[in-house]
Amino acid sequence: MPSTKLENFFIYNSNFGPREGEEHKKILFYHPPDVLLDNKIKQMGLCEAIVTFTHTFSPDHPCEALHTQKTRQLFYQPEKDFWMIMTVTIPCNEKTGKDGQTYIEYHDEDVQLFMGTFTRILERFNVEVLKQRLEHFFIRYLGTLRLATSDILDVFNGIHFLPLDKNMYLRIQCFINLTEATFSQVKYTAFLYNDQLVWSGLEQDDMRILYKYLTTSLFPSALESELGGKESPKGAAPTPISGSAHYGRYITGPPDMKDPTNLGKVPRIYVNTETSYEELYLIVYRALSATICLMVDASVAPSFDLYQKLDSFIGPQLSSLGSDISEQYAKKASSSDPVFKYIYFNHMNLATKSTVHTKKSATTSLTNISPDIMRILGDINADFYRHGASRAEEDGETIMKTMSDCWVVGKKSDQREFYVVLNQKNANLIEINEEVKKLCATNFNNIFFLD
């Protein structure tokens, strides 16, 4: 079966080529790069004309998408005068939701996290520097997209939180407060266990993008590097770092604390770009399965002495926390076998839960329901937002029965979305509605769902 593929992606600004014969100057980035310049200009010119034409009818709501029989073209304006365009091929027998538009919005947010805003780059440098940075970022980033395996979780782009008992949570909070008080260079901190967030001091939108980067890019590549392409033996006990009494090590930072000449690679990130515009270094440190992200003021590059002090201070405490969380996590995992298949998302805190996905990563998406059912979930979600912002604010519920006698329910209530898959082929609509109410009361008893 044919799948969704990226046909092209480009960024342009109409102000950069105002005269005839200079149209190529408007194009800041184009993928794939081997397309003839004339074809790039034609594609950009067509999109420019569509944006201008649709602006006449809706000045406050720019064009978002153009559908043809075989493609869907998505338009997104991240900043004034800058346009991102993505064209994806759509199998003609598939219905499409809002996945593509979500993807292109997150392109922009990822760019801003690692590059800052386009306008700020132009103010500090020039157009050529902006083009170089866009090429450097997007050549790598577009290669990581897996449009064919994307599903409703990619639409939400939420955060998986790890629930802990209050004593453990307070221990982590005290550890973070003590770290920030001891090292004044640390401006923000985030704490994760495996791929689940425990605590963050960042603004919600910044943490959402950082979380995506950590869980889909940095953590998997660090694990692959650590294992050297070999699988970790099951049941093998972790060993302390050589010459150290703890299990901590830097994921971004010095790879060897005995070598002061190698400080490793530390990403530079930009947060609060709409207000204070802070530039920070992202230092990521892991012990066992616990990870602490330290966002350090970028005005002074971190020294090896700072890394040594952080390692001595954080390593033992994070190793102890990681071990204790592991025990609690193992007990909870063994006693929480899902009895029904659901996906839950809270728009207010970005919390995501799923018993449908057995594995979800940048390269794979394993689920315990069929692809057809997964597409139905995406369609129900898209229907909740089909008529723009006014519809998006409304609550709603959809109940449907598939050809395979499976019931699928979607509820949107009070900024929360809840999707359930029930294999009760002999049940009727009233019985399914009552069953969903029971499930909500049992598993989400402290969450308010409107009837």
Short mmCIF file of C-alpha atoms in Angstrom, two decimals, residues 22 58 79 90 98 112 131 134 136 207 217 247 250 253 267 274 285 295 308 336 345 367 387 404 406 415 442:
data_model
loop_
_atom_site.label_atom_id
_atom_site.label_comp_id
_atom_site.label_asym_id
_atom_site.label_seq_id
_atom_site.Cartn_x
_atom_site.Cartn_y
_atom_site.Cartn_z
CA GLU A 22 15.74 38.10 -8.59
CA SER A 58 -9.29 36.15 4.90
CA GLU A 79 7.22 34.94 11.59
CA ILE A 90 -1.28 11.31 0.01
CA LYS A 98 -4.40 17.58 10.68
CA GLN A 112 13.62 28.23 17.18
CA LYS A 131 20.50 30.25 4.74
CA LEU A 134 18.62 26.61 7.84
CA HIS A 136 22.58 22.87 8.50
CA MET A 207 9.72 21.97 27.40
CA SER A 217 16.95 12.11 19.08
CA TYR A 247 26.95 5.65 37.85
CA TYR A 250 27.52 13.20 30.66
CA GLY A 253 29.56 17.32 27.86
CA PRO A 267 24.03 22.05 22.15
CA GLU A 274 8.94 35.78 22.40
CA TYR A 285 23.73 14.13 32.69
CA MET A 295 20.38 24.74 31.08
CA GLN A 308 34.08 18.24 37.39
CA SER A 336 -0.62 -1.85 36.08
CA PHE A 345 -4.32 13.96 26.13
CA THR A 367 0.54 -0.60 18.62
CA HIS A 387 -14.24 23.92 11.20
CA SER A 404 -14.92 -5.63 12.26
CA CYS A 406 -15.08 -2.99 17.13
CA GLN A 415 -9.45 20.86 27.06
CA THR A 442 -12.60 4.19 37.41
#
